[in-house]
XYZ file of N, CA and C in Angstrom:
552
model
N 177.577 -22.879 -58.458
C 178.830 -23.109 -59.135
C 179.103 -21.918 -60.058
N 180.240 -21.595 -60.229
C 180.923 -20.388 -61.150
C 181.405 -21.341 -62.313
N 181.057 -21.255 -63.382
C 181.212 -21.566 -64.859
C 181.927 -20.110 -65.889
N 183.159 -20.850 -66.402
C 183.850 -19.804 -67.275
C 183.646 -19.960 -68.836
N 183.156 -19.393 -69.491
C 183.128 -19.610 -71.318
C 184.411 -19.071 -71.623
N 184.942 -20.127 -71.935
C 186.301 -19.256 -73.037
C 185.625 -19.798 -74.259
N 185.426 -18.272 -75.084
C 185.380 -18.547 -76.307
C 186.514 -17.856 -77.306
N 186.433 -18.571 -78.456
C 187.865 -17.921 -79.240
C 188.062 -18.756 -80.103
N 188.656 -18.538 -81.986
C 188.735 -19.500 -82.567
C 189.814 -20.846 -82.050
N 190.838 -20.601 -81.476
C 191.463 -21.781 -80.866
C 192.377 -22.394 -82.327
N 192.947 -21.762 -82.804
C 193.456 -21.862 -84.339
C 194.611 -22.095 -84.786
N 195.217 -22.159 -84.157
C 194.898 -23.261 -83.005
C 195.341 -23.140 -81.725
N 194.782 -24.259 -80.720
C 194.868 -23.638 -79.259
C 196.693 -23.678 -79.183
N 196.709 -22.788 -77.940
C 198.035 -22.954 -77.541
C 198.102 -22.670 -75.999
N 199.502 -22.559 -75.617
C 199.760 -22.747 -74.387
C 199.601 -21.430 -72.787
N 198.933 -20.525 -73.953
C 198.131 -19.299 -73.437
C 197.335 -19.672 -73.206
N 196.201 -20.039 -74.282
C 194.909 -20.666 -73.716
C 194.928 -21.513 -72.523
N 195.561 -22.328 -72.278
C 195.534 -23.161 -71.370
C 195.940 -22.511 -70.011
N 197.099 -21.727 -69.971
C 197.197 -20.902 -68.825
C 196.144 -20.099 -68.555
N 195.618 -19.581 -69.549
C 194.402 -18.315 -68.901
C 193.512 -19.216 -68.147
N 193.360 -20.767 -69.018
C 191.955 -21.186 -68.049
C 192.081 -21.732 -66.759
N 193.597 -21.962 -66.766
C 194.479 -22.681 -64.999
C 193.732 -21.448 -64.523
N 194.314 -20.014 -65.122
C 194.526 -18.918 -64.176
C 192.659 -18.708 -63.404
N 191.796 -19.197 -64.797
C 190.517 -18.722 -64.443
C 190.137 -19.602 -63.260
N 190.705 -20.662 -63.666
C 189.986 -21.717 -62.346
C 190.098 -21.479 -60.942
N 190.828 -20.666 -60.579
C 191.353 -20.019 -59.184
C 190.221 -18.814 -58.809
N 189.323 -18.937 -60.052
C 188.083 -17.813 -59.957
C 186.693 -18.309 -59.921
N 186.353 -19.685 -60.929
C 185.329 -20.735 -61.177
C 185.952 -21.853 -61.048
N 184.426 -22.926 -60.956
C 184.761 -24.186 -60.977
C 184.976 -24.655 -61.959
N 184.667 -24.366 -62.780
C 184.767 -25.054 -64.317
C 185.155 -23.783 -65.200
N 186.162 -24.175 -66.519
C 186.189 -23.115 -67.820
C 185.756 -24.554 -69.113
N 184.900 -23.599 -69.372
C 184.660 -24.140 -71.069
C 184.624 -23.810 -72.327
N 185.310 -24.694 -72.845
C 186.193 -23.817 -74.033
C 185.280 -23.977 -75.045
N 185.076 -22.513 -75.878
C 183.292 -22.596 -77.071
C 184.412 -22.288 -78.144
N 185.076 -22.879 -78.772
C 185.711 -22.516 -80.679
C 184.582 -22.034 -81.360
N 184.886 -21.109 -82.081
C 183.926 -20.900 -82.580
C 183.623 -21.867 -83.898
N 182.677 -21.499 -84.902
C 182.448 -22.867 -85.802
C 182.698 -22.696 -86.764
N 182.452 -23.701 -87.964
C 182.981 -23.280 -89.219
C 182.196 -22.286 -89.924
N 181.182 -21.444 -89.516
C 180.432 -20.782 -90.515
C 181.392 -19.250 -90.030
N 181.955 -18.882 -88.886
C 182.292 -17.722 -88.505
C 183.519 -17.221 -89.710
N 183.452 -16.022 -90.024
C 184.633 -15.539 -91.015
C 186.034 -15.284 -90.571
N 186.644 -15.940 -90.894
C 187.815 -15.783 -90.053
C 189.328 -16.261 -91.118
N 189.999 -15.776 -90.855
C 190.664 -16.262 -92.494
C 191.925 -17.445 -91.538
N 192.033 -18.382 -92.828
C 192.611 -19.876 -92.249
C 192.332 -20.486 -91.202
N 190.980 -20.742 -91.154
C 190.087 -20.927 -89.733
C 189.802 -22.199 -90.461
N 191.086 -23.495 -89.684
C 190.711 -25.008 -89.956
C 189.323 -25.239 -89.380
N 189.019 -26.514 -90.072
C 187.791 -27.231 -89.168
C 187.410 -27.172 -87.985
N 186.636 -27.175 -87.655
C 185.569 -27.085 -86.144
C 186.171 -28.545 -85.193
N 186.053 -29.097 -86.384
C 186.528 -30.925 -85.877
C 188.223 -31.080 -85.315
N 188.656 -30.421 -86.446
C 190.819 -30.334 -85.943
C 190.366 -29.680 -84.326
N 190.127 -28.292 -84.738
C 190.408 -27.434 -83.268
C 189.413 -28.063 -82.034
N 188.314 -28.629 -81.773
C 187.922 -29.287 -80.964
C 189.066 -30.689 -80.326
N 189.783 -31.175 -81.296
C 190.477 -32.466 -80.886
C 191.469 -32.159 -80.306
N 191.878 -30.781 -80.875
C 193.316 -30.131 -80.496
C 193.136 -29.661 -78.369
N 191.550 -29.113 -78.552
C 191.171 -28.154 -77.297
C 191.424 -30.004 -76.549
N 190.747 -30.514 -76.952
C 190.531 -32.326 -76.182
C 192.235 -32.794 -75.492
N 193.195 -32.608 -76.331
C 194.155 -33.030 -75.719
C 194.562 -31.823 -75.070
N 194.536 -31.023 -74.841
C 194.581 -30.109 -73.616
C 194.024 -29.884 -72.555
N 192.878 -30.282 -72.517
C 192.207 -30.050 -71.384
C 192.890 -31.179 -70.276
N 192.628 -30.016 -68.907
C 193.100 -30.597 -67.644
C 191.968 -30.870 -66.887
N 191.849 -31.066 -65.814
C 190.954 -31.033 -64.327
C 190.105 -29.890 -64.311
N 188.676 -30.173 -64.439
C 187.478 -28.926 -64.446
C 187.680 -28.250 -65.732
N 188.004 -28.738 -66.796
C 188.103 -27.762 -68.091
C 187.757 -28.468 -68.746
N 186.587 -28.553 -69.964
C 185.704 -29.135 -71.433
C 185.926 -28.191 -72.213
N 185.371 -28.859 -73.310
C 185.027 -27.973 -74.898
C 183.214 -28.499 -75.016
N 182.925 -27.277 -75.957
C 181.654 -27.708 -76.204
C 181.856 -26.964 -77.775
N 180.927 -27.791 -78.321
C 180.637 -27.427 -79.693
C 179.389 -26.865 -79.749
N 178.504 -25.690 -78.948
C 177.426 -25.178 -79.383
C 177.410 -24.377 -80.227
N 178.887 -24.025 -80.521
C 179.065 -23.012 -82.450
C 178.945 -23.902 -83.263
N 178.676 -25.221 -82.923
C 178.891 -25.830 -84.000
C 177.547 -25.986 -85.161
N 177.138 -24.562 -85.822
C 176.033 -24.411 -86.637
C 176.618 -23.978 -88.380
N 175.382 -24.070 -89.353
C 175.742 -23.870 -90.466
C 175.737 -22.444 -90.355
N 175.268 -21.532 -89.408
C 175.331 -20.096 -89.317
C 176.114 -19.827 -88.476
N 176.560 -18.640 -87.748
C 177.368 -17.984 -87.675
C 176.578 -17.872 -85.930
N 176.937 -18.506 -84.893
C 176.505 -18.060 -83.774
C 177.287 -16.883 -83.169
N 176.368 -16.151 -82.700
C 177.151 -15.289 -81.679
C 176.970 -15.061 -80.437
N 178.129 -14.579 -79.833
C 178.079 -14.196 -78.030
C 177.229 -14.465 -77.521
N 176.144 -13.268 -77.813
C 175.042 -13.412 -76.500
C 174.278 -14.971 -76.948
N 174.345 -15.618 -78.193
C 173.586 -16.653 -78.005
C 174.251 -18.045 -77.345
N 175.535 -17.839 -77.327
C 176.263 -18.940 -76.242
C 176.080 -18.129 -75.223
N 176.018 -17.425 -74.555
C 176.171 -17.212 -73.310
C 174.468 -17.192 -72.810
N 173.783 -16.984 -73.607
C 172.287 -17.368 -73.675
C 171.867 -19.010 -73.289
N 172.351 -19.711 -73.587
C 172.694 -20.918 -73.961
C 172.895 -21.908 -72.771
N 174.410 -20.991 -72.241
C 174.934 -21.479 -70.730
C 174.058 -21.228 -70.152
N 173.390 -20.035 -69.691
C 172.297 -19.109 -68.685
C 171.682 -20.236 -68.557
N 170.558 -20.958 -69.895
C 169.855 -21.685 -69.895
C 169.914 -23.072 -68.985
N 171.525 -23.484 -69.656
C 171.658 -25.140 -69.432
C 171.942 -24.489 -67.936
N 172.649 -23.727 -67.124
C 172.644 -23.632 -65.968
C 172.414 -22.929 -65.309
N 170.823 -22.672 -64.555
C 170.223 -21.834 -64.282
C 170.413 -21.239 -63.163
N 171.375 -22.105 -62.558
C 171.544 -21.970 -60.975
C 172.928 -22.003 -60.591
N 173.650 -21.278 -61.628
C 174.852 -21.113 -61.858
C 174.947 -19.512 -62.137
N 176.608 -19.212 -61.799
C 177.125 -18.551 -62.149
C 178.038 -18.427 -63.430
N 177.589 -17.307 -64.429
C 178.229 -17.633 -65.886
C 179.302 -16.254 -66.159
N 180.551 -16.945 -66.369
C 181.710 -15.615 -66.407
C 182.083 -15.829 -68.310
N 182.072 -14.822 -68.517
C 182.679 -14.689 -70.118
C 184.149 -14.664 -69.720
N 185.137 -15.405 -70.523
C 186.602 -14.884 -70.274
C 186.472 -14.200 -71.818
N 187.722 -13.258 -71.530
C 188.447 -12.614 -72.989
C 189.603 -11.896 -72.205
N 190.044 -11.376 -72.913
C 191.036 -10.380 -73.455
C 190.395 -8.791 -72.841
N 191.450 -7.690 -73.138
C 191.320 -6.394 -72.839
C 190.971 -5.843 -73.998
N 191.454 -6.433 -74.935
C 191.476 -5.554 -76.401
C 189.597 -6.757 -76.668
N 189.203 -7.475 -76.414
C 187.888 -7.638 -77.271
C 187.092 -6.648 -76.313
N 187.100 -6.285 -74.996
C 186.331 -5.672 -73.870
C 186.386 -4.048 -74.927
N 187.138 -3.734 -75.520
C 187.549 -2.445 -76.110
C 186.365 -2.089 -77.172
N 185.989 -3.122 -77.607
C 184.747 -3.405 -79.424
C 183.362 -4.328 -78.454
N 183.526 -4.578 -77.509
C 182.303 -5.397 -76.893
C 181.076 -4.965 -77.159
N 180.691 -3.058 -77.146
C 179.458 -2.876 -77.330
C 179.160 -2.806 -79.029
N 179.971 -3.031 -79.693
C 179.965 -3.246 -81.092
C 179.296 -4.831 -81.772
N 179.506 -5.440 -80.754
C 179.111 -6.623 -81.190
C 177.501 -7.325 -80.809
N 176.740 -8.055 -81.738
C 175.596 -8.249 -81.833
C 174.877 -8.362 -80.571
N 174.025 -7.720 -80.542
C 173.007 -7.792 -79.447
C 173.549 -7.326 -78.010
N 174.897 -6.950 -78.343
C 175.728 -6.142 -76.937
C 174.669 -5.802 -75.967
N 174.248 -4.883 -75.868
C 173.029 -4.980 -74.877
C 172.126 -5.707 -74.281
N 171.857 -6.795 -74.884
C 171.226 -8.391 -74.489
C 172.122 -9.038 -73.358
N 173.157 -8.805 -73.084
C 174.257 -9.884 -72.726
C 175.117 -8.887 -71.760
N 175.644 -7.640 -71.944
C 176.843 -7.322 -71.257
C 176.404 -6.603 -70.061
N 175.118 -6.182 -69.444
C 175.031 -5.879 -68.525
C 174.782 -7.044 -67.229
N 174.250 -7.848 -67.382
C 174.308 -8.768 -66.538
C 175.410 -10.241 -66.771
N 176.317 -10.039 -67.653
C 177.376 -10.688 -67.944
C 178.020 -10.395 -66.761
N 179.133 -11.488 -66.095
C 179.825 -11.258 -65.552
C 181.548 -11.790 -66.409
N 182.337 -11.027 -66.595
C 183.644 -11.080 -67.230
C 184.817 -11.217 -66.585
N 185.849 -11.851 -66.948
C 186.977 -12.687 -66.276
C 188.074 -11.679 -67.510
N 188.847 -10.943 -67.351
C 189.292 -10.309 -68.365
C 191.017 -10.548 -68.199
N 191.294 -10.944 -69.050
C 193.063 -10.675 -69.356
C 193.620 -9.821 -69.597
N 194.335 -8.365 -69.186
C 194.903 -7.352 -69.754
C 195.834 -7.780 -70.619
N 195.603 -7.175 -71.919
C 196.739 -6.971 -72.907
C 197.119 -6.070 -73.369
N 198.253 -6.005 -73.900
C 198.450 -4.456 -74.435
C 199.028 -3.183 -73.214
N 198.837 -2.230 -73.141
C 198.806 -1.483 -72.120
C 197.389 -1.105 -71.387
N 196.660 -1.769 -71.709
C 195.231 -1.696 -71.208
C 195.401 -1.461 -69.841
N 194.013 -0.569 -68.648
C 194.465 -0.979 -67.495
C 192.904 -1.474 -66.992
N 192.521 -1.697 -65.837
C 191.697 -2.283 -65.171
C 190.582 -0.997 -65.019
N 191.401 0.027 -64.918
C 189.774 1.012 -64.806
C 189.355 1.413 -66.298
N 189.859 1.541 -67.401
C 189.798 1.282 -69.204
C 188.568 0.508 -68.732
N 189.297 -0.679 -68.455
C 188.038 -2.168 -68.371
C 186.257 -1.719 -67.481
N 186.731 -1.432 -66.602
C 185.975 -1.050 -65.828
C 184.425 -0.079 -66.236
N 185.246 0.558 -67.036
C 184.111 1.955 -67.811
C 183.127 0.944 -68.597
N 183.718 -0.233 -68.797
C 183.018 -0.488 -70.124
C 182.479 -1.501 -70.042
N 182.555 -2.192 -69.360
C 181.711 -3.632 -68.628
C 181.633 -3.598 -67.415
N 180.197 -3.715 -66.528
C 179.888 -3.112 -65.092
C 180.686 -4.445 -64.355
N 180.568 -5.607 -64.913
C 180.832 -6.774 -63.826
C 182.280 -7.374 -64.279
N 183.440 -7.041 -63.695
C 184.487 -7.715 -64.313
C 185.312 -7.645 -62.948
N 186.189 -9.036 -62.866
C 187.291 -9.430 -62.370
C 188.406 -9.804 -63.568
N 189.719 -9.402 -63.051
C 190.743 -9.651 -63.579
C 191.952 -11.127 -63.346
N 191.739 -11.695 -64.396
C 193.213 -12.933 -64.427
C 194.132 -12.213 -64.017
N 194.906 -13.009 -63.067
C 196.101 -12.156 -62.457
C 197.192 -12.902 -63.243
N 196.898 -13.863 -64.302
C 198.338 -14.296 -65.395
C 198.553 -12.612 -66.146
N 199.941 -12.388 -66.463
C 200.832 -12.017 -67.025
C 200.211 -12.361 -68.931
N 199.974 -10.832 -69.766
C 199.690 -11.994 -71.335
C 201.403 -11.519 -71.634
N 201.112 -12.277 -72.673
C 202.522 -12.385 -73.625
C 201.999 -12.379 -75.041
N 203.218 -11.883 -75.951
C 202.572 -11.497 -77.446
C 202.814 -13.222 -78.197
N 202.179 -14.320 -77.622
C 201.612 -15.455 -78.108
C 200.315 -15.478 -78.201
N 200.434 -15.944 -79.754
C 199.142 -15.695 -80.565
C 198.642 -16.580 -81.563
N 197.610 -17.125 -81.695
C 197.435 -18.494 -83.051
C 197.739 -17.573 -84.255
N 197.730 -16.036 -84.698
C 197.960 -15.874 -85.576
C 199.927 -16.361 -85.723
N 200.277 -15.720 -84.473
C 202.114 -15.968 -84.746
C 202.433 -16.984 -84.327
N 201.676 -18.360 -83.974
C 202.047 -19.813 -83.967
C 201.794 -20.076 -85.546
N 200.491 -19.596 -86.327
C 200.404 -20.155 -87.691
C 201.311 -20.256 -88.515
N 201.858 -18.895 -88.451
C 203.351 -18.148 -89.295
C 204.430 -19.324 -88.605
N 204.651 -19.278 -87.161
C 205.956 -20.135 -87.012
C 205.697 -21.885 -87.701
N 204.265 -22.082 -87.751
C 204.548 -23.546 -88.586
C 204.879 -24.173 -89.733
N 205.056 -22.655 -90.396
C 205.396 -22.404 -91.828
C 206.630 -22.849 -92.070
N 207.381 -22.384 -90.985
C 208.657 -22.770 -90.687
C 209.170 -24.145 -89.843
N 208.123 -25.316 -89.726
C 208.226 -25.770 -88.626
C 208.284 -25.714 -86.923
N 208.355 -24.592 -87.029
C 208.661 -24.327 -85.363
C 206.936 -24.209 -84.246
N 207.363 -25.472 -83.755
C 206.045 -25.909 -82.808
C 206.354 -25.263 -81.392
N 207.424 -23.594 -81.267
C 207.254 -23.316 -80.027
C 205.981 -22.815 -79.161
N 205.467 -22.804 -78.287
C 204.164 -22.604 -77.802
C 202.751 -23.401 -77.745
N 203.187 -24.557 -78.235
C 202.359 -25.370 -78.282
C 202.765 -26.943 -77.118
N 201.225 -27.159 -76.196
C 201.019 -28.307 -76.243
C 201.593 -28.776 -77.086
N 202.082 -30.143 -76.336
C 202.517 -31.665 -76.681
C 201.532 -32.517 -77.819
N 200.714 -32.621 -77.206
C 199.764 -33.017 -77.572
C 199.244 -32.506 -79.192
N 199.408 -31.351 -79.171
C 198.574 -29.891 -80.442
C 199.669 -30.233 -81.029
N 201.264 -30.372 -80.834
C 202.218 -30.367 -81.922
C 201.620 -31.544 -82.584
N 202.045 -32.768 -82.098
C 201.400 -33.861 -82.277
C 200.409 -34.392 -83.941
N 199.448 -33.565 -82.972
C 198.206 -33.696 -83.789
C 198.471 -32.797 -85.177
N 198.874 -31.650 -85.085
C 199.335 -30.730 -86.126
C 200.100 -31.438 -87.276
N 201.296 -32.465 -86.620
C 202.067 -33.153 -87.158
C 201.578 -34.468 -88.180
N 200.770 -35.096 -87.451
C 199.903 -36.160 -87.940
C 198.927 -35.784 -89.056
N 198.049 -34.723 -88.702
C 197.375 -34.379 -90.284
C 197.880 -33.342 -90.644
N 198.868 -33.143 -90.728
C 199.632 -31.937 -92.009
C 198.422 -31.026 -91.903
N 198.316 -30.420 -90.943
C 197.791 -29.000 -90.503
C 198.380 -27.659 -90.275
N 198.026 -26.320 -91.544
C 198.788 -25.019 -91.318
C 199.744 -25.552 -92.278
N 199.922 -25.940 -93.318
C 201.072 -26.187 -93.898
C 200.704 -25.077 -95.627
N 199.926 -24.778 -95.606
C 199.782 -23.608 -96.827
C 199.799 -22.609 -95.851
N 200.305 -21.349 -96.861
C 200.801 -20.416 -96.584
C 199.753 -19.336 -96.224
């Protein structure tokens, strides 16, 4: 089986997220969505608990959340993807991201532990192109979705204002019910 990690704070999720992981599923059997947890630094980074409930009413057919960030420290990459390896040994494990995190990848902890035998599911953003990608992570296939400049940072800003465009049904919802994103 091919298994996808989407990880990402999810800050909340929106209707990108959910397309990238339709788009991934046409690549694996399963995507699973890792939020990261409350110890990670991240500025207006609600609860572990909101954004898990939020990922819950989104999920479709072959798509979970898991809370293995969910520590008083600060997990990183290679130790979720350490993690998956483990729980499925006889699996195939794809990292999804972005073009622009593939850009800082060997910057990040234990980069060398993890990105050579990683296999990566990558989203171009930006003007990024596929051979950029290529130089810099040996094992990567590309989402053939389209990104768009939707972003939890520019959903946060539009809730300031009320405006729930880009969001799940569901995520408005919930947003609505506990007065979530409402400081500035």
């Amino acid at each position: 089986m091919k298994i996808g990690i989407f990880g990402g704070s999810f800050n909340p999720p929106h209707q990108m997220h959910i397309n990238i992981a339709r788009d991934a599923l046409n690549m694996v059997d399963k995507v699973i969505f890792v939020p990261v947890g409350n110890a990670y630094q991240k500025d207006e980074l609600i609860a572990l608990e909101d954004r898990v409930q939020m990922l819950k009413l989104c999920l479709e057919d072959r798509m979970e959340v898991s809370t293995i960030e969910d520590k008083n420290s600060q997990v990183y990459t290679y130790q979720t993807l350490r993690y998956f390896k483990e729980k499925y040994p006889n699996d195939q494990i794809y990292f999804i991201c972005g073009s622009d995190n593939i850009k800082g990848i060997w910057t990040w902890e234990h980069a060398s532990s993890f990105i050579p035998d990683t296999h990566f599911l990558v989203l171009l953003r930006n003007q990024d192109t596929k051979e950029e990608v290529k130089q810099i992570v040996p094992h990567v296939e590309f989402l053939s979705i389209n990104s768009n400049s939707l972003s939890s940072t520019k959903i946060r800003k539009s809730l300031q204002q009320e405006d729930y465009s880009g969001l799940p049904m569901g995520v408005k919802q919930y947003i609505k019910t506990n007065h979530l994103y409402q400081n500035g």
